[in-house]
Amino acid sequence: MTENPDPALLHAATALAARLGTDDNHSVAAAARDAKGRVVTGVNVHHFTGGPCAELVVLGAAVAEGAAPLVRIVAVGDRGRGVLPPCGRCRQTLLDLWPEIEVLVPGAGGGVRAVPVRELLPHTYVWAEHQEP
């Protein structure tokens, strides 16, 4: 676990979240860093049918942009809500697709900490074709 890691990644997500305004359809921004240092960003797409979370949008954008393997990701809420931990669906998706990724989550005293996604989803379902047991 790393305390206050990757301020540039956090800034990318925070700056994007600040630009979202008051549009309830887009209220969370995410940023991911790949193994080569590249940062990819995205926002959630809320819809009454569900819609993808910001983290899932970033995963798709990373593939579309030819990013290297993702090593770290963070989500930030609009209107100054700060770093948000990923929902269960995002945790499972991150674990299935990027089992070594670190996730930035709220830390003690208003800080941010990086934790391996495996720690966020203990005793998880294992997608046999993508993960080792």
mmCIF file of N, CA and C in Angstrom:
data_model
loop_
_atom_site.group_PDB
_atom_site.id
_atom_site.type_symbol
_atom_site.label_atom_id
_atom_site.label_comp_id
_atom_site.label_asym_id
_atom_site.label_seq_id
_atom_site.Cartn_x
_atom_site.Cartn_y
_atom_site.Cartn_z
ATOM 1 N N MET A 1 0.846 -1.176 0.000
ATOM 2 C CA MET A 1 0.000 0.000 0.000
ATOM 3 C C MET A 1 0.890 1.237 0.000
ATOM 4 N N THR A 2 0.614 2.167 -0.889
ATOM 5 C CA THR A 2 1.382 3.393 -1.002
ATOM 6 C C THR A 2 0.499 4.575 -0.632
ATOM 7 N N GLU A 3 0.982 5.460 0.244
ATOM 8 C CA GLU A 3 0.219 6.654 0.634
ATOM 9 C C GLU A 3 0.485 7.798 -0.337
ATOM 10 N N ASN A 4 -0.574 8.525 -0.720
ATOM 11 C CA ASN A 4 -0.515 9.689 -1.603
ATOM 12 C C ASN A 4 0.322 9.445 -2.865
ATOM 13 N N PRO A 5 0.022 8.377 -3.603
ATOM 14 C CA PRO A 5 0.777 8.060 -4.813
ATOM 15 C C PRO A 5 0.269 8.827 -6.029
ATOM 16 N N ASP A 6 1.100 8.973 -7.003
ATOM 17 C CA ASP A 6 0.756 9.431 -8.339
ATOM 18 C C ASP A 6 -0.096 10.698 -8.376
ATOM 19 N N PRO A 7 0.459 11.804 -7.880
ATOM 20 C CA PRO A 7 -0.318 13.051 -7.880
ATOM 21 C C PRO A 7 -0.734 13.509 -9.278
ATOM 22 N N ALA A 8 0.047 13.208 -10.295
ATOM 23 C CA ALA A 8 -0.319 13.617 -11.657
ATOM 24 C C ALA A 8 -1.564 12.877 -12.143
ATOM 25 N N LEU A 9 -1.675 11.607 -11.828
ATOM 26 C CA LEU A 9 -2.852 10.832 -12.207
ATOM 27 C C LEU A 9 -4.084 11.363 -11.475
ATOM 28 N N LEU A 10 -3.927 11.614 -10.189
ATOM 29 C CA LEU A 10 -5.021 12.166 -9.399
ATOM 30 C C LEU A 10 -5.449 13.528 -9.950
ATOM 31 N N HIS A 11 -4.476 14.344 -10.330
ATOM 32 C CA HIS A 11 -4.793 15.659 -10.890
ATOM 33 C C HIS A 11 -5.577 15.521 -12.202
ATOM 34 N N ALA A 12 -5.206 14.586 -13.047
ATOM 35 C CA ALA A 12 -5.901 14.400 -14.321
ATOM 36 C C ALA A 12 -7.375 14.082 -14.095
ATOM 37 N N ALA A 13 -7.659 13.184 -13.160
ATOM 38 C CA ALA A 13 -9.052 12.822 -12.877
ATOM 39 C C ALA A 13 -9.792 13.966 -12.187
ATOM 40 N N THR A 14 -9.127 14.646 -11.256
ATOM 41 C CA THR A 14 -9.754 15.747 -10.524
ATOM 42 C C THR A 14 -10.081 16.907 -11.460
ATOM 43 N N ALA A 15 -9.168 17.236 -12.366
ATOM 44 C CA ALA A 15 -9.402 18.325 -13.313
ATOM 45 C C ALA A 15 -10.567 17.994 -14.241
ATOM 46 N N LEU A 16 -10.639 16.762 -14.701
ATOM 47 C CA LEU A 16 -11.739 16.358 -15.564
ATOM 48 C C LEU A 16 -13.054 16.406 -14.794
ATOM 49 N N ALA A 17 -13.071 15.924 -13.560
ATOM 50 C CA ALA A 17 -14.292 15.956 -12.739
ATOM 51 C C ALA A 17 -14.761 17.386 -12.525
ATOM 52 N N ALA A 18 -13.827 18.312 -12.356
ATOM 53 C CA ALA A 18 -14.185 19.720 -12.140
ATOM 54 C C ALA A 18 -14.841 20.328 -13.376
ATOM 55 N N ARG A 19 -14.514 19.816 -14.560
ATOM 56 C CA ARG A 19 -15.102 20.337 -15.800
ATOM 57 C C ARG A 19 -16.481 19.768 -16.102
ATOM 58 N N LEU A 20 -16.931 18.794 -15.332
ATOM 59 C CA LEU A 20 -18.197 18.139 -15.635
ATOM 60 C C LEU A 20 -19.410 19.019 -15.363
ATOM 61 N N GLY A 21 -19.263 20.013 -14.514
ATOM 62 C CA GLY A 21 -20.385 20.899 -14.224
ATOM 63 C C GLY A 21 -21.457 20.211 -13.406
ATOM 64 N N THR A 22 -22.704 20.436 -13.783
ATOM 65 C CA THR A 22 -23.817 19.886 -13.005
ATOM 66 C C THR A 22 -24.631 18.883 -13.813
ATOM 67 N N ASP A 23 -24.029 18.267 -14.789
ATOM 68 C CA ASP A 23 -24.706 17.285 -15.632
ATOM 69 C C ASP A 23 -24.755 15.948 -14.892
ATOM 70 N N ASP A 24 -25.933 15.570 -14.425
ATOM 71 C CA ASP A 24 -26.058 14.324 -13.659
ATOM 72 C C ASP A 24 -25.772 13.076 -14.490
ATOM 73 N N ASN A 25 -25.743 13.199 -15.811
ATOM 74 C CA ASN A 25 -25.433 12.045 -16.652
ATOM 75 C C ASN A 25 -23.939 11.745 -16.695
ATOM 76 N N HIS A 26 -23.130 12.704 -16.278
ATOM 77 C CA HIS A 26 -21.676 12.563 -16.274
ATOM 78 C C HIS A 26 -21.172 13.183 -14.974
ATOM 79 N N SER A 27 -21.035 12.381 -13.932
ATOM 80 C CA SER A 27 -20.728 12.915 -12.603
ATOM 81 C C SER A 27 -19.464 12.351 -11.971
ATOM 82 N N VAL A 28 -18.788 11.437 -12.668
ATOM 83 C CA VAL A 28 -17.549 10.842 -12.158
ATOM 84 C C VAL A 28 -16.540 10.791 -13.300
ATOM 85 N N ALA A 29 -15.316 11.190 -12.998
ATOM 86 C CA ALA A 29 -14.211 11.111 -13.962
ATOM 87 C C ALA A 29 -13.218 10.075 -13.464
ATOM 88 N N ALA A 30 -12.539 9.435 -14.380
ATOM 89 C CA ALA A 30 -11.510 8.464 -14.008
ATOM 90 C C ALA A 30 -10.282 8.685 -14.886
ATOM 91 N N ALA A 31 -9.147 8.292 -14.341
ATOM 92 C CA ALA A 31 -7.892 8.340 -15.084
ATOM 93 C C ALA A 31 -7.113 7.073 -14.771
ATOM 94 N N ALA A 32 -6.453 6.538 -15.785
ATOM 95 C CA ALA A 32 -5.617 5.352 -15.604
ATOM 96 C C ALA A 32 -4.252 5.622 -16.212
ATOM 97 N N ARG A 33 -3.239 5.039 -15.607
ATOM 98 C CA ARG A 33 -1.869 5.140 -16.115
ATOM 99 C C ARG A 33 -1.465 3.770 -16.649
ATOM 100 N N ASP A 34 -0.820 3.782 -17.819
ATOM 101 C CA ASP A 34 -0.346 2.518 -18.359
ATOM 102 C C ASP A 34 1.124 2.306 -17.996
ATOM 103 N N ALA A 35 1.646 1.164 -18.369
ATOM 104 C CA ALA A 35 3.017 0.787 -18.002
ATOM 105 C C ALA A 35 4.074 1.693 -18.619
ATOM 106 N N LYS A 36 3.718 2.447 -19.642
ATOM 107 C CA LYS A 36 4.662 3.373 -20.267
ATOM 108 C C LYS A 36 4.498 4.799 -19.751
ATOM 109 N N GLY A 37 3.615 4.993 -18.770
ATOM 110 C CA GLY A 37 3.419 6.307 -18.182
ATOM 111 C C GLY A 37 2.305 7.129 -18.799
ATOM 112 N N ARG A 38 1.690 6.630 -19.817
ATOM 113 C CA ARG A 38 0.601 7.338 -20.504
ATOM 114 C C ARG A 38 -0.649 7.372 -19.629
ATOM 115 N N VAL A 39 -1.376 8.488 -19.635
ATOM 116 C CA VAL A 39 -2.610 8.641 -18.869
ATOM 117 C C VAL A 39 -3.792 8.704 -19.827
ATOM 118 N N VAL A 40 -4.814 7.910 -19.528
ATOM 119 C CA VAL A 40 -6.054 7.872 -20.302
ATOM 120 C C VAL A 40 -7.181 8.275 -19.354
ATOM 121 N N THR A 41 -8.114 9.109 -19.829
ATOM 122 C CA THR A 41 -9.212 9.559 -18.978
ATOM 123 C C THR A 41 -10.559 9.222 -19.601
ATOM 124 N N GLY A 42 -11.599 9.304 -18.772
ATOM 125 C CA GLY A 42 -12.960 9.082 -19.238
ATOM 126 C C GLY A 42 -13.947 9.477 -18.159
ATOM 127 N N VAL A 43 -15.205 9.515 -18.526
ATOM 128 C CA VAL A 43 -16.265 9.847 -17.570
ATOM 129 C C VAL A 43 -17.364 8.799 -17.638
ATOM 130 N N ASN A 44 -18.130 8.711 -16.549
ATOM 131 C CA ASN A 44 -19.250 7.781 -16.542
ATOM 132 C C ASN A 44 -20.330 8.255 -17.508
ATOM 133 N N VAL A 45 -21.225 7.350 -17.873
ATOM 134 C CA VAL A 45 -22.359 7.676 -18.724
ATOM 135 C C VAL A 45 -23.595 7.127 -18.026
ATOM 136 N N HIS A 46 -24.223 7.963 -17.213
ATOM 137 C CA HIS A 46 -25.412 7.524 -16.473
ATOM 138 C C HIS A 46 -26.614 7.494 -17.404
ATOM 139 N N HIS A 47 -27.392 6.451 -17.266
ATOM 140 C CA HIS A 47 -28.614 6.299 -18.052
ATOM 141 C C HIS A 47 -29.550 5.417 -17.254
ATOM 142 N N PHE A 48 -30.844 5.556 -17.441
ATOM 143 C CA PHE A 48 -31.778 4.758 -16.649
ATOM 144 C C PHE A 48 -31.604 3.262 -16.872
ATOM 145 N N THR A 49 -30.959 2.859 -17.960
ATOM 146 C CA THR A 49 -30.699 1.440 -18.198
ATOM 147 C C THR A 49 -29.434 0.959 -17.514
ATOM 148 N N GLY A 50 -28.722 1.847 -16.869
ATOM 149 C CA GLY A 50 -27.471 1.495 -16.202
ATOM 150 C C GLY A 50 -26.363 2.401 -16.665
ATOM 151 N N GLY A 51 -25.710 2.029 -17.714
ATOM 152 C CA GLY A 51 -24.616 2.847 -18.226
ATOM 153 C C GLY A 51 -23.314 2.500 -17.543
ATOM 154 N N PRO A 52 -22.205 2.722 -18.237
ATOM 155 C CA PRO A 52 -20.915 2.349 -17.658
ATOM 156 C C PRO A 52 -20.380 3.384 -16.667
ATOM 157 N N CYS A 53 -19.688 2.868 -15.674
ATOM 158 C CA CYS A 53 -18.963 3.713 -14.728
ATOM 159 C C CYS A 53 -17.755 4.325 -15.438
ATOM 160 N N ALA A 54 -17.201 5.370 -14.851
ATOM 161 C CA ALA A 54 -16.048 6.049 -15.445
ATOM 162 C C ALA A 54 -14.865 5.102 -15.614
ATOM 163 N N GLU A 55 -14.665 4.206 -14.642
ATOM 164 C CA GLU A 55 -13.543 3.268 -14.743
ATOM 165 C C GLU A 55 -13.679 2.374 -15.974
ATOM 166 N N LEU A 56 -14.902 1.928 -16.266
ATOM 167 C CA LEU A 56 -15.106 1.064 -17.428
ATOM 168 C C LEU A 56 -14.918 1.836 -18.726
ATOM 169 N N VAL A 57 -15.333 3.097 -18.746
ATOM 170 C CA VAL A 57 -15.102 3.928 -19.928
ATOM 171 C C VAL A 57 -13.602 4.072 -20.174
ATOM 172 N N VAL A 58 -12.834 4.267 -19.101
ATOM 173 C CA VAL A 58 -11.376 4.393 -19.244
ATOM 174 C C VAL A 58 -10.769 3.099 -19.788
ATOM 175 N N LEU A 59 -11.258 1.950 -19.356
ATOM 176 C CA LEU A 59 -10.722 0.689 -19.872
ATOM 177 C C LEU A 59 -10.915 0.597 -21.383
ATOM 178 N N GLY A 60 -12.090 0.955 -21.857
ATOM 179 C CA GLY A 60 -12.348 0.940 -23.292
ATOM 180 C C GLY A 60 -11.513 1.966 -24.033
ATOM 181 N N ALA A 61 -11.399 3.163 -23.465
ATOM 182 C CA ALA A 61 -10.601 4.213 -24.099
ATOM 183 C C ALA A 61 -9.136 3.801 -24.190
ATOM 184 N N ALA A 62 -8.641 3.143 -23.155
ATOM 185 C CA ALA A 62 -7.241 2.708 -23.158
ATOM 186 C C ALA A 62 -6.980 1.738 -24.309
ATOM 187 N N VAL A 63 -7.886 0.810 -24.511
ATOM 188 C CA VAL A 63 -7.730 -0.132 -25.623
ATOM 189 C C VAL A 63 -7.819 0.608 -26.951
ATOM 190 N N ALA A 64 -8.801 1.507 -27.065
ATOM 191 C CA ALA A 64 -8.982 2.247 -28.314
ATOM 192 C C ALA A 64 -7.763 3.107 -28.649
ATOM 193 N N GLU A 65 -7.081 3.610 -27.623
ATOM 194 C CA GLU A 65 -5.926 4.470 -27.830
ATOM 195 C C GLU A 65 -4.606 3.701 -27.896
ATOM 196 N N GLY A 66 -4.659 2.372 -27.796
ATOM 197 C CA GLY A 66 -3.447 1.569 -27.904
ATOM 198 C C GLY A 66 -2.537 1.653 -26.691
ATOM 199 N N ALA A 67 -3.120 1.867 -25.518
ATOM 200 C CA ALA A 67 -2.326 1.981 -24.294
ATOM 201 C C ALA A 67 -1.644 0.657 -23.962
ATOM 202 N N ALA A 68 -0.534 0.767 -23.248
ATOM 203 C CA ALA A 68 0.162 -0.407 -22.711
ATOM 204 C C ALA A 68 -0.671 -0.959 -21.547
ATOM 205 N N PRO A 69 -0.263 -2.064 -20.943
ATOM 206 C CA PRO A 69 -1.009 -2.585 -19.797
ATOM 207 C C PRO A 69 -1.210 -1.512 -18.720
ATOM 208 N N LEU A 70 -2.413 -1.481 -18.160
ATOM 209 C CA LEU A 70 -2.728 -0.484 -17.138
ATOM 210 C C LEU A 70 -2.143 -0.895 -15.795
ATOM 211 N N VAL A 71 -1.576 0.077 -15.083
ATOM 212 C CA VAL A 71 -0.935 -0.215 -13.802
ATOM 213 C C VAL A 71 -1.609 0.486 -12.619
ATOM 214 N N ARG A 72 -2.388 1.546 -12.892
ATOM 215 C CA ARG A 72 -3.013 2.295 -11.796
ATOM 216 C C ARG A 72 -4.246 3.018 -12.326
ATOM 217 N N ILE A 73 -5.281 3.142 -11.473
ATOM 218 C CA ILE A 73 -6.510 3.821 -11.870
ATOM 219 C C ILE A 73 -7.097 4.555 -10.673
ATOM 220 N N VAL A 74 -7.815 5.655 -10.963
ATOM 221 C CA VAL A 74 -8.488 6.422 -9.921
ATOM 222 C C VAL A 74 -9.780 6.999 -10.481
ATOM 223 N N ALA A 75 -10.802 7.104 -9.639
ATOM 224 C CA ALA A 75 -12.059 7.763 -9.995
ATOM 225 C C ALA A 75 -12.286 8.911 -9.021
ATOM 226 N N VAL A 76 -12.802 10.024 -9.544
ATOM 227 C CA VAL A 76 -13.048 11.223 -8.743
ATOM 228 C C VAL A 76 -14.451 11.728 -9.030
ATOM 229 N N GLY A 77 -15.191 12.043 -7.980
ATOM 230 C CA GLY A 77 -16.546 12.550 -8.135
ATOM 231 C C GLY A 77 -16.576 14.033 -8.466
ATOM 232 N N ASP A 78 -17.623 14.450 -9.139
ATOM 233 C CA ASP A 78 -17.804 15.861 -9.452
ATOM 234 C C ASP A 78 -18.144 16.644 -8.186
ATOM 235 N N ARG A 79 -18.230 17.947 -8.311
ATOM 236 C CA ARG A 79 -18.644 18.849 -7.237
ATOM 237 C C ARG A 79 -17.808 18.680 -5.961
ATOM 238 N N GLY A 80 -16.517 18.382 -6.166
ATOM 239 C CA GLY A 80 -15.598 18.295 -5.041
ATOM 240 C C GLY A 80 -15.737 17.072 -4.160
ATOM 241 N N ARG A 81 -16.351 16.001 -4.659
ATOM 242 C CA ARG A 81 -16.544 14.796 -3.829
ATOM 243 C C ARG A 81 -15.267 14.011 -3.599
ATOM 244 N N GLY A 82 -14.236 14.275 -4.381
ATOM 245 C CA GLY A 82 -12.955 13.619 -4.173
ATOM 246 C C GLY A 82 -12.886 12.214 -4.727
ATOM 247 N N VAL A 83 -11.854 11.478 -4.288
ATOM 248 C CA VAL A 83 -11.599 10.122 -4.771
ATOM 249 C C VAL A 83 -12.715 9.195 -4.301
ATOM 250 N N LEU A 84 -13.193 8.376 -5.232
ATOM 251 C CA LEU A 84 -14.259 7.417 -4.946
ATOM 252 C C LEU A 84 -13.731 6.001 -5.148
ATOM 253 N N PRO A 85 -13.998 5.098 -4.224
ATOM 254 C CA PRO A 85 -13.605 3.712 -4.458
ATOM 255 C C PRO A 85 -14.494 3.102 -5.542
ATOM 256 N N PRO A 86 -13.992 2.145 -6.295
ATOM 257 C CA PRO A 86 -14.793 1.552 -7.362
ATOM 258 C C PRO A 86 -15.930 0.696 -6.818
ATOM 259 N N CYS A 87 -17.011 0.629 -7.593
ATOM 260 C CA CYS A 87 -18.136 -0.236 -7.224
ATOM 261 C C CYS A 87 -17.727 -1.698 -7.413
ATOM 262 N N GLY A 88 -18.573 -2.594 -7.009
ATOM 263 C CA GLY A 88 -18.281 -4.019 -7.121
ATOM 264 C C GLY A 88 -18.072 -4.481 -8.552
ATOM 265 N N ARG A 89 -18.913 -4.001 -9.470
ATOM 266 C CA ARG A 89 -18.767 -4.398 -10.878
ATOM 267 C C ARG A 89 -17.414 -3.952 -11.415
ATOM 268 N N CYS A 90 -17.008 -2.731 -11.091
ATOM 269 C CA CYS A 90 -15.711 -2.233 -11.563
ATOM 270 C C CYS A 90 -14.560 -3.009 -10.929
ATOM 271 N N ARG A 91 -14.680 -3.318 -9.643
ATOM 272 C CA ARG A 91 -13.631 -4.101 -8.981
ATOM 273 C C ARG A 91 -13.445 -5.441 -9.681
ATOM 274 N N GLN A 92 -14.566 -6.118 -9.970
ATOM 275 C CA GLN A 92 -14.470 -7.424 -10.623
ATOM 276 C C GLN A 92 -13.898 -7.288 -12.025
ATOM 277 N N THR A 93 -14.329 -6.282 -12.769
ATOM 278 C CA THR A 93 -13.814 -6.075 -14.126
ATOM 279 C C THR A 93 -12.326 -5.776 -14.109
ATOM 280 N N LEU A 94 -11.904 -4.881 -13.215
ATOM 281 C CA LEU A 94 -10.478 -4.566 -13.103
ATOM 282 C C LEU A 94 -9.668 -5.816 -12.766
ATOM 283 N N LEU A 95 -10.168 -6.607 -11.825
ATOM 284 C CA LEU A 95 -9.458 -7.828 -11.445
ATOM 285 C C LEU A 95 -9.381 -8.809 -12.617
ATOM 286 N N ASP A 96 -10.472 -8.955 -13.347
ATOM 287 C CA ASP A 96 -10.492 -9.888 -14.473
ATOM 288 C C ASP A 96 -9.558 -9.458 -15.599
ATOM 289 N N LEU A 97 -9.546 -8.155 -15.907
ATOM 290 C CA LEU A 97 -8.778 -7.680 -17.059
ATOM 291 C C LEU A 97 -7.364 -7.244 -16.715
ATOM 292 N N TRP A 98 -7.160 -6.664 -15.532
ATOM 293 C CA TRP A 98 -5.855 -6.139 -15.115
ATOM 294 C C TRP A 98 -5.586 -6.584 -13.678
ATOM 295 N N PRO A 99 -5.345 -7.861 -13.429
ATOM 296 C CA PRO A 99 -5.240 -8.370 -12.056
ATOM 297 C C PRO A 99 -4.093 -7.780 -11.237
ATOM 298 N N GLU A 100 -3.154 -7.099 -11.866
ATOM 299 C CA GLU A 100 -2.038 -6.490 -11.129
ATOM 300 C C GLU A 100 -2.223 -4.985 -10.930
ATOM 301 N N ILE A 101 -3.334 -4.419 -11.372
ATOM 302 C CA ILE A 101 -3.538 -2.973 -11.301
ATOM 303 C C ILE A 101 -3.680 -2.504 -9.858
ATOM 304 N N GLU A 102 -3.178 -1.301 -9.592
ATOM 305 C CA GLU A 102 -3.398 -0.646 -8.307
ATOM 306 C C GLU A 102 -4.541 0.349 -8.462
ATOM 307 N N VAL A 103 -5.348 0.464 -7.409
ATOM 308 C CA VAL A 103 -6.487 1.366 -7.413
ATOM 309 C C VAL A 103 -6.263 2.423 -6.337
ATOM 310 N N LEU A 104 -6.409 3.690 -6.714
ATOM 311 C CA LEU A 104 -6.317 4.754 -5.726
ATOM 312 C C LEU A 104 -7.657 4.877 -5.025
ATOM 313 N N VAL A 105 -7.628 4.857 -3.702
ATOM 314 C CA VAL A 105 -8.833 4.943 -2.882
ATOM 315 C C VAL A 105 -8.599 5.972 -1.773
ATOM 316 N N PRO A 106 -9.680 6.451 -1.154
ATOM 317 C CA PRO A 106 -9.493 7.393 -0.046
ATOM 318 C C PRO A 106 -8.649 6.769 1.060
ATOM 319 N N GLY A 107 -7.756 7.572 1.620
ATOM 320 C CA GLY A 107 -6.906 7.118 2.711
ATOM 321 C C GLY A 107 -7.233 7.864 3.992
ATOM 322 N N ALA A 108 -6.459 7.625 4.992
ATOM 323 C CA ALA A 108 -6.652 8.266 6.287
ATOM 324 C C ALA A 108 -6.365 9.761 6.188
ATOM 325 N N GLY A 109 -7.105 10.550 6.939
ATOM 326 C CA GLY A 109 -6.838 11.977 7.024
ATOM 327 C C GLY A 109 -7.002 12.737 5.725
ATOM 328 N N GLY A 110 -7.855 12.265 4.834
ATOM 329 C CA GLY A 110 -8.083 12.957 3.578
ATOM 330 C C GLY A 110 -7.080 12.640 2.493
ATOM 331 N N GLY A 111 -6.133 11.770 2.776
ATOM 332 C CA GLY A 111 -5.147 11.388 1.769
ATOM 333 C C GLY A 111 -5.698 10.355 0.802
ATOM 334 N N VAL A 112 -4.818 9.883 -0.036
ATOM 335 C CA VAL A 112 -5.148 8.862 -1.024
ATOM 336 C C VAL A 112 -4.127 7.754 -0.892
ATOM 337 N N ARG A 113 -4.569 6.526 -1.053
ATOM 338 C CA ARG A 113 -3.631 5.407 -1.001
ATOM 339 C C ARG A 113 -3.861 4.495 -2.198
ATOM 340 N N ALA A 114 -2.822 3.802 -2.592
ATOM 341 C CA ALA A 114 -2.904 2.844 -3.691
ATOM 342 C C ALA A 114 -2.941 1.440 -3.105
ATOM 343 N N VAL A 115 -3.897 0.656 -3.564
ATOM 344 C CA VAL A 115 -3.993 -0.731 -3.117
ATOM 345 C C VAL A 115 -4.163 -1.641 -4.326
ATOM 346 N N PRO A 116 -3.589 -2.819 -4.273
ATOM 347 C CA PRO A 116 -3.813 -3.773 -5.357
ATOM 348 C C PRO A 116 -5.301 -4.125 -5.434
ATOM 349 N N VAL A 117 -5.821 -4.248 -6.645
ATOM 350 C CA VAL A 117 -7.243 -4.539 -6.803
ATOM 351 C C VAL A 117 -7.630 -5.827 -6.080
ATOM 352 N N ARG A 118 -6.711 -6.775 -5.976
ATOM 353 C CA ARG A 118 -7.016 -8.027 -5.265
ATOM 354 C C ARG A 118 -7.397 -7.777 -3.809
ATOM 355 N N GLU A 119 -6.832 -6.733 -3.195
ATOM 356 C CA GLU A 119 -7.175 -6.417 -1.806
ATOM 357 C C GLU A 119 -8.565 -5.807 -1.685
ATOM 358 N N LEU A 120 -9.059 -5.221 -2.770
ATOM 359 C CA LEU A 120 -10.399 -4.641 -2.753
ATOM 360 C C LEU A 120 -11.486 -5.679 -2.992
ATOM 361 N N LEU A 121 -11.090 -6.847 -3.435
ATOM 362 C CA LEU A 121 -12.069 -7.882 -3.769
ATOM 363 C C LEU A 121 -11.582 -9.251 -3.288
ATOM 364 N N PRO A 122 -11.488 -9.413 -1.952
ATOM 365 C CA PRO A 122 -11.013 -10.707 -1.438
ATOM 366 C C PRO A 122 -12.041 -11.809 -1.693
ATOM 367 N N HIS A 123 -11.564 -13.005 -1.794
ATOM 368 C CA HIS A 123 -12.415 -14.193 -1.988
ATOM 369 C C HIS A 123 -13.287 -14.048 -3.229
ATOM 370 N N THR A 124 -12.714 -13.521 -4.281
ATOM 371 C CA THR A 124 -13.456 -13.222 -5.493
ATOM 372 C C THR A 124 -13.705 -14.449 -6.348
ATOM 373 N N TYR A 125 -14.670 -14.314 -7.208
ATOM 374 C CA TYR A 125 -14.885 -15.255 -8.293
ATOM 375 C C TYR A 125 -13.653 -15.197 -9.188
ATOM 376 N N VAL A 126 -13.205 -16.324 -9.689
ATOM 377 C CA VAL A 126 -12.029 -16.354 -10.572
ATOM 378 C C VAL A 126 -12.494 -16.731 -11.973
ATOM 379 N N TRP A 127 -12.245 -15.816 -12.902
ATOM 380 C CA TRP A 127 -12.534 -16.065 -14.305
ATOM 381 C C TRP A 127 -11.369 -16.884 -14.843
ATOM 382 N N ALA A 128 -11.545 -18.181 -14.913
ATOM 383 C CA ALA A 128 -10.458 -19.139 -15.136
ATOM 384 C C ALA A 128 -9.602 -18.834 -16.353
ATOM 385 N N GLU A 129 -10.170 -18.303 -17.403
ATOM 386 C CA GLU A 129 -9.396 -18.073 -18.613
ATOM 387 C C GLU A 129 -8.492 -16.843 -18.505
ATOM 388 N N HIS A 130 -8.690 -15.988 -17.476
ATOM 389 C CA HIS A 130 -7.925 -14.751 -17.375
ATOM 390 C C HIS A 130 -7.120 -14.614 -16.098
ATOM 391 N N GLN A 131 -7.366 -15.453 -15.124
ATOM 392 C CA GLN A 131 -6.673 -15.339 -13.844
ATOM 393 C C GLN A 131 -6.167 -16.696 -13.412
ATOM 394 N N GLU A 132 -5.095 -16.638 -12.665
ATOM 395 C CA GLU A 132 -4.631 -17.871 -12.026
ATOM 396 C C GLU A 132 -5.378 -18.018 -10.709
ATOM 397 N N PRO A 133 -5.692 -19.244 -10.306
ATOM 398 C CA PRO A 133 -6.415 -19.417 -9.034
ATOM 399 C C PRO A 133 -5.598 -18.970 -7.831
#
